């Protein structure tokens, strides 16, 4: 069926002169509503719009004889913006299917010879419907990532083009002297439920201690993004408090995981009915996984709960790599029990069902910690399953870590996140990299696990 009687065939947008295609309802460049463009009268007889007598301040009468306040509001808005006069007024009236009043007709607002005429609907050719000039952001204001000129309002939308802006947590990066981390929302999730914290401090003897914490919110739980952020922050703060006091790094890591657990548990203590307004929120307790690493005093300390992982990648790639954590997951349990091999277990749909996590509904908190004393330089990779899903074994992880990761950890972290995104980006992706240097005298390797 022809649509010509519903929408005029225009070659260019009335707002920005962008060429249009047949059937366009909105301008692809400026978003102009093409349905607002008046159609040509065609075969319909031209009907004059009766101008009611204008008394001082009297509103225009509607079809039933009552004052038409809507028409009055339209006219006031039109007048406030500045109405066209003369030929422009005649064009506007004709476009609306009517005729313009004769020159010198009384202005409905008492302005004689103004040429203004109240229309039943605003004329799309007036300034009111012209594309708004790009707003110039004030100094220090956030600029739109789409149009690069509009100011972003508090709700996260551009005031110029209306484009929704990326949230702060959609992509995060941080680099210190000896640690770097990158987190990305990925390509499938609507928000980033991962979080991280990296920091450095000094031990009582003045030697440095480097900290990296990575947390992955449990998507099936309530407020997973808040849970991961609370856990990462609490664990980091606990380590920064205990390490300078001389607490052994492994004990400090254990206490940090307990502190993180308490922070996540506190999120579950919401007043009754606090979530009634949001029917889309899950009602179970907030939860997340955690993996952390501390490099201090020639020791490498790893702590974890859940299925986020830590890997060791030696600087000399001819030497063996290693995975430093064991997942708290269904697949790991099946492998440990000898019921499946690793390939079979991780191919199962239940593979990523976790058996350990931080949260008020966790069965029992069992922080895992392990201490290593590497005898060669290397790199510690601390990450969520959003990365290791695309490089599961230690050998696969080492293969995607750039050769210069020791010198450029932030660049390497970006490369690893990019590897996950290139692989599909099905989950949030977070990775922290800690270069490990060995003192000149060296030492034998040892391992203590709890």
C-alpha positions as a Markdown table, in Angstrom:
| # | Residue | x | y | z |
|---|---|---|---|---|
| 1 | Unk | 0.0 | 0.0 | 0.0 |
| 2 | Unk | 1.3 | 3.4 | -0.9 |
| 3 | Unk | 2.4 | 5.5 | 2.1 |
| 4 | Unk | 2.5 | 8.8 | 0.2 |
| 5 | Unk | -0.7 | 10.0 | 1.9 |
| 6 | Unk | 0.9 | 9.4 | 5.3 |
| 7 | Unk | 4.3 | 10.9 | 4.9 |
| 8 | Unk | 5.7 | 13.2 | 2.3 |
| 9 | Unk | 8.5 | 12.1 | 0.0 |
| 10 | Unk | 11.4 | 14.3 | 0.9 |
| 11 | Unk | 14.8 | 14.3 | -0.7 |
| 12 | Unk | 16.5 | 16.0 | 2.3 |
| 13 | Unk | 15.9 | 16.4 | 6.0 |
| 14 | Unk | 14.2 | 19.7 | 6.8 |
| 15 | Unk | 16.4 | 20.0 | 9.9 |
| 16 | Unk | 19.9 | 19.3 | 8.7 |
| 17 | Unk | 19.6 | 18.8 | 4.9 |
| 18 | Unk | 20.9 | 15.3 | 5.1 |
| 19 | Unk | 19.8 | 13.1 | 2.1 |
| 20 | Unk | 16.9 | 10.8 | 2.9 |
| 21 | Unk | 15.9 | 7.4 | 1.7 |
| 22 | Unk | 12.3 | 6.4 | 0.8 |
| 23 | Unk | 10.4 | 5.3 | 3.8 |
| 24 | Unk | 12.6 | 7.0 | 6.4 |
| 25 | Unk | 10.6 | 8.0 | 9.5 |
| 26 | Unk | 13.5 | 9.7 | 11.2 |
| 27 | Unk | 16.6 | 11.4 | 9.9 |
| 28 | Unk | 19.6 | 9.2 | 10.5 |
| 29 | Unk | 21.9 | 12.2 | 11.1 |
| 30 | Unk | 19.9 | 14.4 | 13.5 |
| 31 | Unk | 17.0 | 12.3 | 14.5 |
| 32 | Unk | 14.4 | 14.7 | 13.0 |
| 33 | Unk | 10.9 | 13.3 | 13.2 |
| 34 | Unk | 9.8 | 13.2 | 9.6 |
| 35 | Unk | 6.2 | 12.4 | 10.5 |
| 36 | Unk | 6.0 | 16.0 | 11.8 |
| 37 | Unk | 6.6 | 17.4 | 8.3 |
| 38 | Unk | 3.2 | 18.6 | 7.0 |
| 39 | Unk | 1.8 | 16.9 | 3.9 |
| 40 | Unk | 0.8 | 18.8 | 0.9 |
| 41 | Unk | -2.9 | 19.5 | 0.6 |
| 42 | Unk | -3.3 | 17.4 | -2.5 |
| 43 | Unk | -7.0 | 17.1 | -3.6 |
| 44 | Unk | -8.4 | 18.3 | -0.3 |
| 45 | Unk | -10.1 | 21.7 | -0.4 |
| 46 | Unk | -8.3 | 24.4 | 1.5 |
| 47 | Unk | -10.2 | 25.2 | 4.7 |
| 48 | Unk | -9.7 | 28.5 | 6.4 |
| 49 | Unk | -8.8 | 28.5 | 10.1 |
| 50 | Unk | -11.2 | 30.8 | 11.8 |
| 51 | Unk | -9.5 | 33.3 | 14.0 |
| 52 | Unk | -11.6 | 33.9 | 17.1 |
| 53 | Unk | -12.1 | 37.5 | 18.3 |
| 54 | Unk | -9.1 | 38.3 | 20.5 |
| 55 | Unk | -10.0 | 40.0 | 23.7 |
| 56 | Unk | -7.4 | 41.1 | 26.2 |
| 57 | Unk | -6.0 | 37.9 | 27.7 |
| 58 | Unk | -8.9 | 35.8 | 26.4 |
| 59 | Unk | -7.9 | 32.2 | 25.6 |
| 60 | Unk | -8.8 | 30.7 | 22.2 |
| 61 | Unk | -12.0 | 28.7 | 22.1 |
| 62 | Unk | -11.9 | 25.0 | 21.5 |
| 63 | Unk | -14.3 | 22.9 | 19.3 |
| 64 | Unk | -16.9 | 22.7 | 22.1 |
| 65 | Unk | -16.8 | 26.4 | 22.7 |
| 66 | Unk | -14.7 | 26.1 | 25.9 |
| 67 | Unk | -11.4 | 27.9 | 26.1 |
| 68 | Unk | -8.7 | 25.8 | 24.4 |
| 69 | Unk | -5.9 | 26.0 | 26.9 |
| 70 | Unk | -3.8 | 23.6 | 24.8 |
| 71 | Unk | -3.9 | 25.9 | 21.8 |
| 72 | Unk | -3.1 | 28.8 | 24.1 |
| 73 | Unk | -0.1 | 27.0 | 25.4 |
| 74 | Unk | 1.1 | 26.3 | 21.9 |
| 75 | Unk | 0.7 | 29.9 | 20.9 |
| 76 | Unk | 2.5 | 31.2 | 24.0 |
| 77 | Unk | 5.4 | 28.8 | 23.4 |
| 78 | Unk | 5.5 | 29.9 | 19.7 |
| 79 | Unk | 5.5 | 33.5 | 20.6 |
| 80 | Unk | 8.1 | 33.1 | 23.3 |
| 81 | Unk | 10.6 | 31.6 | 20.8 |
| 82 | Unk | 9.8 | 34.2 | 18.2 |
| 83 | Unk | 7.3 | 33.7 | 15.4 |
| 84 | Unk | 7.8 | 34.3 | 11.7 |
| 85 | Unk | 6.0 | 37.2 | 10.2 |
| 86 | Unk | 5.0 | 38.2 | 6.6 |
| 87 | Unk | 5.6 | 35.5 | 4.0 |
| 88 | Unk | 6.8 | 33.1 | 6.6 |
| 89 | Unk | 3.5 | 33.3 | 8.5 |
| 90 | Unk | 1.6 | 32.7 | 5.2 |
| 91 | Unk | 3.8 | 29.7 | 4.4 |
| 92 | Unk | 3.3 | 28.3 | 7.9 |
| 93 | Unk | -0.5 | 28.7 | 7.7 |
| 94 | Unk | -0.7 | 27.2 | 4.2 |
| 95 | Unk | 1.4 | 24.2 | 5.3 |
| 96 | Unk | -1.1 | 23.5 | 8.1 |
| 97 | Unk | -3.9 | 23.3 | 5.6 |
| 98 | Unk | -5.3 | 26.8 | 6.1 |
| 99 | Unk | -4.8 | 30.3 | 4.9 |
| 100 | Unk | -2.9 | 33.2 | 6.5 |
| 101 | Unk | -4.8 | 36.2 | 7.9 |
| 102 | Unk | -4.7 | 39.3 | 5.9 |
| 103 | Unk | -1.9 | 41.8 | 6.6 |
| 104 | Unk | -2.8 | 44.0 | 9.5 |
| 105 | Unk | -5.1 | 41.4 | 11.2 |
| 106 | Unk | -5.2 | 41.7 | 15.0 |
| 107 | Unk | -2.6 | 39.8 | 16.9 |
| 108 | Unk | -4.3 | 37.3 | 19.3 |
| 109 | Unk | -2.0 | 38.7 | 22.0 |
| 110 | Unk | -2.7 | 42.3 | 21.1 |
| 111 | Unk | 0.3 | 42.9 | 18.9 |
| 112 | Unk | -1.1 | 44.5 | 15.8 |
| 113 | Unk | 0.4 | 43.8 | 12.4 |
| 114 | Unk | 2.7 | 41.1 | 13.8 |
| 115 | Unk | 1.8 | 38.6 | 11.2 |
| 116 | Unk | 1.6 | 35.9 | 13.8 |
| 117 | Unk | -1.1 | 33.2 | 13.6 |
| 118 | Unk | -1.8 | 30.5 | 16.1 |
| 119 | Unk | -1.4 | 27.0 | 14.5 |
| 120 | Unk | -3.1 | 23.9 | 15.7 |
| 121 | Unk | 0.3 | 22.3 | 16.0 |
| 122 | Unk | 3.8 | 23.9 | 16.0 |
| 123 | Unk | 5.3 | 24.5 | 12.6 |
| 124 | Unk | 8.3 | 22.1 | 12.2 |
| 125 | Unk | 10.1 | 24.8 | 10.2 |
| 126 | Unk | 10.3 | 27.2 | 13.1 |
| 127 | Unk | 13.3 | 27.5 | 15.3 |
| 128 | Unk | 11.5 | 25.3 | 17.9 |
| 129 | Unk | 12.0 | 22.3 | 15.7 |
| 130 | Unk | 15.3 | 23.2 | 14.2 |
| 131 | Unk | 18.3 | 21.0 | 15.3 |
| 132 | Unk | 19.7 | 22.4 | 18.5 |
| 133 | Unk | 23.1 | 23.9 | 18.4 |
| 134 | Unk | 25.7 | 21.7 | 20.1 |
| 135 | Unk | 26.0 | 22.6 | 23.7 |
| 136 | Unk | 29.5 | 23.7 | 24.6 |
| 137 | Unk | 30.5 | 21.8 | 27.8 |
| 138 | Unk | 31.7 | 23.9 | 30.6 |
| 139 | Unk | 35.3 | 23.6 | 31.7 |
| 140 | Unk | 35.8 | 20.3 | 33.4 |
| 141 | Unk | 32.4 | 18.9 | 32.3 |
| 142 | Unk | 32.2 | 15.4 | 30.8 |
| 143 | Unk | 32.0 | 15.4 | 27.0 |
| 144 | Unk | 29.9 | 13.0 | 25.0 |
| 145 | Unk | 31.8 | 10.1 | 23.5 |
| 146 | Unk | 29.5 | 10.1 | 20.5 |
| 147 | Unk | 29.3 | 13.6 | 19.2 |
| 148 | Unk | 32.4 | 14.9 | 21.1 |
| 149 | Unk | 30.7 | 18.2 | 21.8 |
| 150 | Unk | 27.6 | 17.8 | 24.0 |
| 151 | Unk | 27.7 | 18.0 | 27.8 |
| 152 | Unk | 26.7 | 14.8 | 29.7 |
| 153 | Unk | 23.9 | 15.2 | 32.1 |
| 154 | Unk | 23.8 | 13.6 | 35.6 |
| 155 | Unk | 21.7 | 10.7 | 34.2 |
| 156 | Unk | 24.5 | 9.7 | 31.8 |
| 157 | Unk | 23.0 | 11.1 | 28.5 |
| 158 | Unk | 24.4 | 13.7 | 26.1 |
| 159 | Unk | 22.4 | 16.9 | 26.2 |
| 160 | Unk | 23.2 | 17.4 | 22.5 |
| 161 | Unk | 22.6 | 14.1 | 20.8 |
| 162 | Unk | 21.0 | 12.0 | 23.6 |
| 163 | Unk | 23.6 | 9.3 | 23.4 |
| 164 | Unk | 23.9 | 7.1 | 26.5 |
| 165 | Unk | 27.4 | 7.3 | 27.9 |
| 166 | Unk | 29.6 | 4.4 | 29.0 |
| 167 | Unk | 29.4 | 4.0 | 32.7 |
| 168 | Unk | 32.6 | 4.5 | 34.7 |
| 169 | Unk | 32.9 | 0.8 | 35.5 |
| 170 | Unk | 32.4 | -0.3 | 31.9 |
| 171 | Unk | 36.1 | 0.0 | 31.4 |
| 172 | Unk | 38.7 | 0.6 | 34.1 |
| 173 | Unk | 42.4 | 0.8 | 34.1 |
| 174 | Unk | 45.0 | 1.5 | 36.8 |
| 175 | Unk | 48.8 | 1.3 | 36.9 |
| 176 | Unk | 51.3 | 1.7 | 39.7 |
| 177 | Unk | 55.1 | 1.2 | 39.5 |
| 178 | Unk | 55.0 | -2.5 | 39.7 |
| 179 | Unk | 51.4 | -3.6 | 39.1 |
| 180 | Unk | 48.7 | -2.8 | 36.5 |
| 181 | Unk | 45.0 | -3.9 | 36.1 |
| 182 | Unk | 42.3 | -3.6 | 33.4 |
| 183 | Unk | 38.6 | -4.4 | 33.7 |
| 184 | Unk | 36.1 | -4.4 | 30.9 |
| 185 | Unk | 32.3 | -5.0 | 30.7 |
| 186 | Unk | 32.7 | -7.4 | 27.8 |
| 187 | Unk | 30.5 | -7.7 | 24.8 |
| 188 | Unk | 27.4 | -9.5 | 26.2 |
| 189 | Unk | 26.8 | -8.1 | 29.7 |
| 190 | Unk | 24.8 | -4.9 | 30.3 |
| 191 | Unk | 27.1 | -3.9 | 33.2 |
| 192 | Unk | 30.5 | -4.7 | 34.6 |
| 193 | Unk | 30.2 | -6.9 | 37.7 |
| 194 | Unk | 33.9 | -7.3 | 38.2 |
| 195 | Unk | 36.1 | -5.1 | 40.3 |
| 196 | Unk | 39.8 | -4.8 | 41.3 |
| 197 | Unk | 42.1 | -3.0 | 43.6 |
| 198 | Unk | 45.9 | -2.5 | 43.2 |
| 199 | Unk | 48.2 | -0.8 | 45.6 |
| 200 | Unk | 51.6 | -0.7 | 47.2 |
| 201 | Unk | 52.9 | -0.2 | 50.7 |
| 202 | Unk | 56.1 | -0.9 | 52.7 |
| 203 | Unk | 57.0 | -3.6 | 55.2 |
| 204 | Unk | 58.5 | -2.6 | 58.5 |
| 205 | Unk | 62.0 | -3.0 | 57.1 |
| 206 | Unk | 61.2 | -0.5 | 54.3 |
| 207 | Unk | 61.0 | -3.1 | 51.5 |
| 208 | Unk | 58.1 | -2.8 | 49.1 |
| 209 | Unk | 54.9 | -4.8 | 49.1 |
| 210 | Unk | 52.7 | -4.9 | 46.0 |
| 211 | Unk | 49.0 | -5.9 | 46.2 |
| 212 | Unk | 46.4 | -6.9 | 43.6 |
| 213 | Unk | 42.9 | -8.0 | 44.3 |
| 214 | Unk | 40.4 | -9.1 | 41.6 |
| 215 | Unk | 36.7 | -9.9 | 42.4 |
| 216 | Unk | 34.0 | -11.3 | 40.2 |
| 217 | Unk | 30.3 | -10.6 | 41.1 |
| 218 | Unk | 28.0 | -13.7 | 41.1 |
| 219 | Unk | 25.5 | -12.8 | 38.4 |
| 220 | Unk | 22.7 | -14.9 | 39.9 |
| 221 | Unk | 22.9 | -13.0 | 43.2 |
| 222 | Unk | 21.6 | -9.6 | 44.1 |
| 223 | Unk | 23.8 | -6.5 | 43.4 |
| 224 | Unk | 26.9 | -8.5 | 42.2 |
| 225 | Unk | 28.6 | -5.3 | 41.1 |
| 226 | Unk | 28.3 | -3.9 | 44.6 |
| 227 | Unk | 29.5 | -7.1 | 46.1 |
| 228 | Unk | 32.7 | -7.3 | 44.0 |
| 229 | Unk | 33.5 | -3.6 | 44.7 |
| 230 | Unk | 33.0 | -4.0 | 48.4 |
| 231 | Unk | 35.1 | -7.1 | 48.6 |
| 232 | Unk | 38.0 | -5.7 | 46.5 |
| 233 | Unk | 38.1 | -2.5 | 48.6 |
| 234 | Unk | 37.9 | -4.3 | 52.0 |
| 235 | Unk | 40.6 | -6.8 | 51.1 |
| 236 | Unk | 42.9 | -4.1 | 49.8 |
| 237 | Unk | 42.4 | -1.9 | 52.9 |
| 238 | Unk | 43.0 | -4.8 | 55.2 |
| 239 | Unk | 46.3 | -5.7 | 53.5 |
| 240 | Unk | 47.5 | -2.0 | 53.5 |
| 241 | Unk | 46.8 | -2.0 | 57.3 |
| 242 | Unk | 48.3 | -5.3 | 58.3 |
| 243 | Unk | 51.4 | -5.5 | 56.1 |
| 244 | Unk | 53.2 | -2.4 | 57.4 |
| 245 | Unk | 52.6 | -3.7 | 61.0 |
| 246 | Unk | 54.7 | -6.7 | 60.2 |
| 247 | Unk | 52.0 | -9.3 | 59.8 |
| 248 | Unk | 53.2 | -12.2 | 57.8 |
| 249 | Unk | 51.9 | -11.7 | 54.2 |
| 250 | Unk | 50.2 | -15.1 | 54.1 |
| 251 | Unk | 48.4 | -14.4 | 57.4 |
| 252 | Unk | 47.6 | -10.9 | 56.1 |
| 253 | Unk | 46.0 | -12.4 | 53.0 |
| 254 | Unk | 43.8 | -14.7 | 55.1 |
| 255 | Unk | 42.6 | -11.8 | 57.2 |
| 256 | Unk | 42.0 | -9.7 | 54.1 |
| 257 | Unk | 39.7 | -12.4 | 52.7 |
| 258 | Unk | 37.8 | -12.6 | 56.0 |
| 259 | Unk | 37.4 | -8.8 | 55.9 |
| 260 | Unk | 36.2 | -8.9 | 52.3 |
| 261 | Unk | 33.6 | -11.6 | 53.3 |
| 262 | Unk | 32.3 | -9.4 | 56.1 |
| 263 | Unk | 32.0 | -6.4 | 53.7 |
| 264 | Unk | 29.9 | -8.5 | 51.3 |
| 265 | Unk | 27.8 | -9.9 | 54.2 |
| 266 | Unk | 27.0 | -6.4 | 55.3 |
| 267 | Unk | 25.3 | -5.7 | 51.9 |
| 268 | Unk | 22.7 | -8.4 | 52.7 |
| 269 | Unk | 21.5 | -6.4 | 55.8 |
| 270 | Unk | 19.1 | -4.3 | 53.8 |
| 271 | Unk | 16.0 | -3.0 | 55.5 |
| 272 | Unk | 12.9 | -5.1 | 54.8 |
| 273 | Unk | 11.1 | -3.9 | 51.7 |
| 274 | Unk | 14.1 | -1.8 | 50.5 |
| 275 | Unk | 14.0 | -3.6 | 47.1 |
| 276 | Unk | 10.2 | -3.7 | 46.6 |
| 277 | Unk | 10.5 | -0.9 | 44.1 |
| 278 | Unk | 12.8 | -2.9 | 41.9 |
| 279 | Unk | 11.1 | -6.1 | 40.8 |
| 280 | Unk | 14.0 | -7.1 | 38.5 |
| 281 | Unk | 16.5 | -7.4 | 41.4 |
| 282 | Unk | 17.3 | -10.9 | 42.7 |
| 283 | Unk | 16.3 | -11.3 | 46.3 |
| 284 | Unk | 19.2 | -13.6 | 47.3 |
| 285 | Unk | 22.3 | -12.2 | 49.1 |
| 286 | Unk | 25.0 | -10.4 | 47.2 |
| 287 | Unk | 28.0 | -12.6 | 46.4 |
| 288 | Unk | 31.3 | -12.6 | 44.6 |
| 289 | Unk | 34.6 | -14.5 | 44.1 |
| 290 | Unk | 38.0 | -13.2 | 45.1 |
| 291 | Unk | 41.6 | -13.8 | 44.1 |
| 292 | Unk | 44.5 | -11.8 | 45.4 |
| 293 | Unk | 48.3 | -11.7 | 45.2 |
| 294 | Unk | 50.9 | -10.0 | 47.3 |
| 295 | Unk | 54.6 | -9.7 | 46.3 |
| 296 | Unk | 56.6 | -8.9 | 49.4 |
| 297 | Unk | 60.0 | -9.9 | 50.9 |
| 298 | Unk | 60.8 | -12.3 | 48.0 |
| 299 | Unk | 57.5 | -14.1 | 48.6 |
| 300 | Unk | 54.5 | -14.5 | 46.4 |
| 301 | Unk | 51.3 | -14.9 | 48.3 |
| 302 | Unk | 48.1 | -16.0 | 46.6 |
| 303 | Unk | 44.6 | -16.1 | 48.3 |
| 304 | Unk | 41.3 | -17.0 | 46.7 |
| 305 | Unk | 37.7 | -18.1 | 47.2 |
| 306 | Unk | 35.7 | -19.1 | 44.1 |
| 307 | Unk | 36.9 | -19.7 | 40.5 |
| 308 | Unk | 38.9 | -16.6 | 39.8 |
| 309 | Unk | 42.5 | -17.6 | 39.2 |
| 310 | Unk | 46.2 | -16.8 | 39.4 |
| 311 | Unk | 48.9 | -18.0 | 37.0 |
| 312 | Unk | 52.7 | -17.9 | 37.0 |
| 313 | Unk | 54.4 | -17.0 | 33.7 |
| 314 | Unk | 58.2 | -17.1 | 33.9 |
| 315 | Unk | 60.2 | -14.4 | 32.1 |
| 316 | Unk | 62.1 | -17.2 | 30.3 |
| 317 | Unk | 59.2 | -18.7 | 28.4 |
| 318 | Unk | 61.2 | -22.0 | 28.0 |
| 319 | Unk | 60.7 | -22.6 | 31.7 |
| 320 | Unk | 57.4 | -24.2 | 33.0 |
| 321 | Unk | 54.4 | -22.1 | 33.7 |
| 322 | Unk | 51.9 | -22.9 | 36.4 |
| 323 | Unk | 48.3 | -22.3 | 37.6 |
| 324 | Unk | 48.6 | -21.2 | 41.3 |
| 325 | Unk | 44.9 | -21.7 | 42.3 |
| 326 | Unk | 42.3 | -24.5 | 42.4 |
| 327 | Unk | 38.8 | -23.6 | 41.5 |
| 328 | Unk | 35.9 | -23.8 | 44.0 |
| 329 | Unk | 33.6 | -25.2 | 41.3 |
| 330 | Unk | 31.6 | -28.2 | 40.3 |
| 331 | Unk | 34.1 | -29.1 | 37.6 |
| 332 | Unk | 37.0 | -29.0 | 40.0 |
| 333 | Unk | 35.1 | -31.2 | 42.4 |
| 334 | Unk | 34.4 | -33.7 | 39.7 |
| 335 | Unk | 38.1 | -33.8 | 38.7 |
| 336 | Unk | 39.3 | -34.1 | 42.3 |
| 337 | Unk | 36.9 | -37.0 | 42.9 |
| 338 | Unk | 38.1 | -38.8 | 39.9 |
| 339 | Unk | 34.7 | -38.8 | 38.3 |
| 340 | Unk | 35.7 | -36.9 | 35.2 |
| 341 | Unk | 38.9 | -35.8 | 33.5 |
| 342 | Unk | 39.4 | -32.0 | 33.2 |
| 343 | Unk | 38.3 | -31.8 | 29.6 |
| 344 | Unk | 35.1 | -33.6 | 30.3 |
| 345 | Unk | 34.3 | -31.6 | 33.5 |
| 346 | Unk | 34.9 | -28.2 | 31.9 |
| 347 | Unk | 32.8 | -29.1 | 28.8 |
| 348 | Unk | 29.8 | -29.8 | 31.1 |
| 349 | Unk | 27.1 | -27.1 | 31.4 |
| 350 | Unk | 27.6 | -27.2 | 35.2 |
| 351 | Unk | 31.4 | -26.6 | 35.0 |
| 352 | Unk | 31.2 | -23.0 | 36.2 |
| 353 | Unk | 28.8 | -23.6 | 39.1 |
| 354 | Unk | 30.9 | -22.4 | 42.0 |
| 355 | Unk | 31.0 | -24.2 | 45.4 |
| 356 | Unk | 32.8 | -21.4 | 47.3 |
| 357 | Unk | 32.1 | -17.6 | 47.4 |
| 358 | Unk | 31.9 | -14.6 | 49.6 |
| 359 | Unk | 28.4 | -13.8 | 50.7 |
| 360 | Unk | 25.9 | -14.1 | 53.5 |
| 361 | Unk | 24.5 | -17.3 | 52.0 |
| 362 | Unk | 27.9 | -19.1 | 51.6 |
| 363 | Unk | 27.9 | -22.4 | 53.2 |
| 364 | Unk | 31.1 | -21.9 | 55.1 |
| 365 | Unk | 34.0 | -19.5 | 54.4 |
| 366 | Unk | 37.1 | -21.4 | 53.5 |
| 367 | Unk | 39.8 | -18.9 | 52.4 |
| 368 | Unk | 42.6 | -20.6 | 50.5 |
| 369 | Unk | 46.1 | -19.2 | 50.7 |
| 370 | Unk | 49.4 | -20.3 | 49.3 |
| 371 | Unk | 53.0 | -19.0 | 49.6 |
| 372 | Unk | 55.6 | -19.3 | 46.9 |
| 373 | Unk | 59.3 | -18.3 | 46.7 |
| 374 | Unk | 60.2 | -18.2 | 43.0 |
| 375 | Unk | 63.8 | -18.6 | 42.1 |
| 376 | Unk | 63.5 | -16.7 | 38.7 |
| 377 | Unk | 61.8 | -13.6 | 37.5 |
| 378 | Unk | 58.3 | -13.9 | 36.1 |
| 379 | Unk | 54.8 | -12.5 | 35.9 |
| 380 | Unk | 51.8 | -13.2 | 38.1 |
| 381 | Unk | 48.5 | -13.1 | 36.2 |
| 382 | Unk | 45.4 | -12.6 | 38.5 |
| 383 | Unk | 42.1 | -12.7 | 36.6 |
| 384 | Unk | 38.4 | -13.6 | 36.5 |
| 385 | Unk | 37.0 | -16.4 | 34.4 |
| 386 | Unk | 36.1 | -13.8 | 31.8 |
| 387 | Unk | 39.7 | -14.1 | 30.7 |
| 388 | Unk | 40.8 | -17.6 | 31.5 |
| 389 | Unk | 37.8 | -19.0 | 29.6 |
| 390 | Unk | 39.8 | -18.0 | 26.6 |
| 391 | Unk | 43.2 | -19.2 | 27.9 |
| 392 | Unk | 42.4 | -21.9 | 30.4 |
| 393 | Unk | 45.6 | -23.8 | 30.8 |
| 394 | Unk | 48.8 | -22.3 | 32.1 |
| 395 | Unk | 50.4 | -22.9 | 28.7 |
| 396 | Unk | 47.6 | -21.1 | 26.9 |
| 397 | Unk | 47.7 | -18.2 | 29.3 |
| 398 | Unk | 51.5 | -17.9 | 28.8 |
| 399 | Unk | 51.0 | -17.9 | 25.0 |
| 400 | Unk | 48.8 | -14.8 | 25.0 |
| 401 | Unk | 50.9 | -12.8 | 27.5 |
| 402 | Unk | 53.1 | -10.4 | 25.6 |
| 403 | Unk | 56.9 | -10.9 | 25.8 |
| 404 | Unk | 57.4 | -7.4 | 27.2 |
| 405 | Unk | 54.8 | -7.8 | 30.0 |
| 406 | Unk | 57.5 | -7.4 | 32.7 |
| 407 | Unk | 58.4 | -3.9 | 31.4 |
| 408 | Unk | 54.9 | -2.9 | 30.2 |
| 409 | Unk | 52.3 | -4.5 | 32.5 |
| 410 | Unk | 49.5 | -2.1 | 31.6 |
| 411 | Unk | 50.0 | -2.7 | 27.9 |
| 412 | Unk | 50.0 | -6.5 | 28.6 |
| 413 | Unk | 46.8 | -6.3 | 30.6 |
| 414 | Unk | 45.1 | -4.5 | 27.8 |
| 415 | Unk | 46.3 | -7.1 | 25.3 |
| 416 | Unk | 44.9 | -9.9 | 27.5 |
| 417 | Unk | 41.5 | -8.1 | 27.8 |
| 418 | Unk | 41.6 | -7.7 | 24.1 |
| 419 | Unk | 42.2 | -11.4 | 23.6 |
| 420 | Unk | 39.0 | -12.2 | 25.6 |
| 421 | Unk | 37.0 | -9.6 | 23.7 |
| 422 | Unk | 38.3 | -11.0 | 20.4 |
| 423 | Unk | 37.3 | -14.5 | 21.6 |
| 424 | Unk | 33.7 | -13.4 | 22.1 |
| 425 | Unk | 33.7 | -11.3 | 25.3 |
| 426 | Unk | 30.8 | -13.4 | 26.8 |
| 427 | Unk | 31.6 | -12.3 | 30.3 |
| 428 | Unk | 33.1 | -9.3 | 32.2 |
| 429 | Unk | 36.9 | -9.4 | 31.9 |
| 430 | Unk | 39.4 | -8.4 | 34.6 |
| 431 | Unk | 43.1 | -9.0 | 34.9 |
| 432 | Unk | 45.9 | -7.7 | 37.1 |
| 433 | Unk | 49.6 | -8.3 | 36.3 |
| 434 | Unk | 52.4 | -8.2 | 38.9 |
| 435 | Unk | 55.9 | -8.5 | 37.7 |
| 436 | Unk | 58.1 | -10.5 | 40.1 |
| 437 | Unk | 61.8 | -9.7 | 40.3 |
| 438 | Unk | 64.4 | -11.9 | 42.1 |
| 439 | Unk | 67.1 | -10.4 | 44.2 |
| 440 | Unk | 70.6 | -11.0 | 42.8 |
| 441 | Unk | 71.6 | -13.6 | 45.4 |
| 442 | Unk | 68.7 | -15.8 | 44.4 |
| 443 | Unk | 67.1 | -18.5 | 46.5 |
| 444 | Unk | 65.7 | -22.0 | 46.2 |
| 445 | Unk | 62.1 | -22.5 | 45.5 |
| 446 | Unk | 59.7 | -23.5 | 48.2 |
| 447 | Unk | 55.9 | -23.7 | 48.6 |
| 448 | Unk | 53.7 | -23.6 | 51.6 |
| 449 | Unk | 49.9 | -24.1 | 51.2 |
| 450 | Unk | 47.0 | -23.8 | 53.5 |
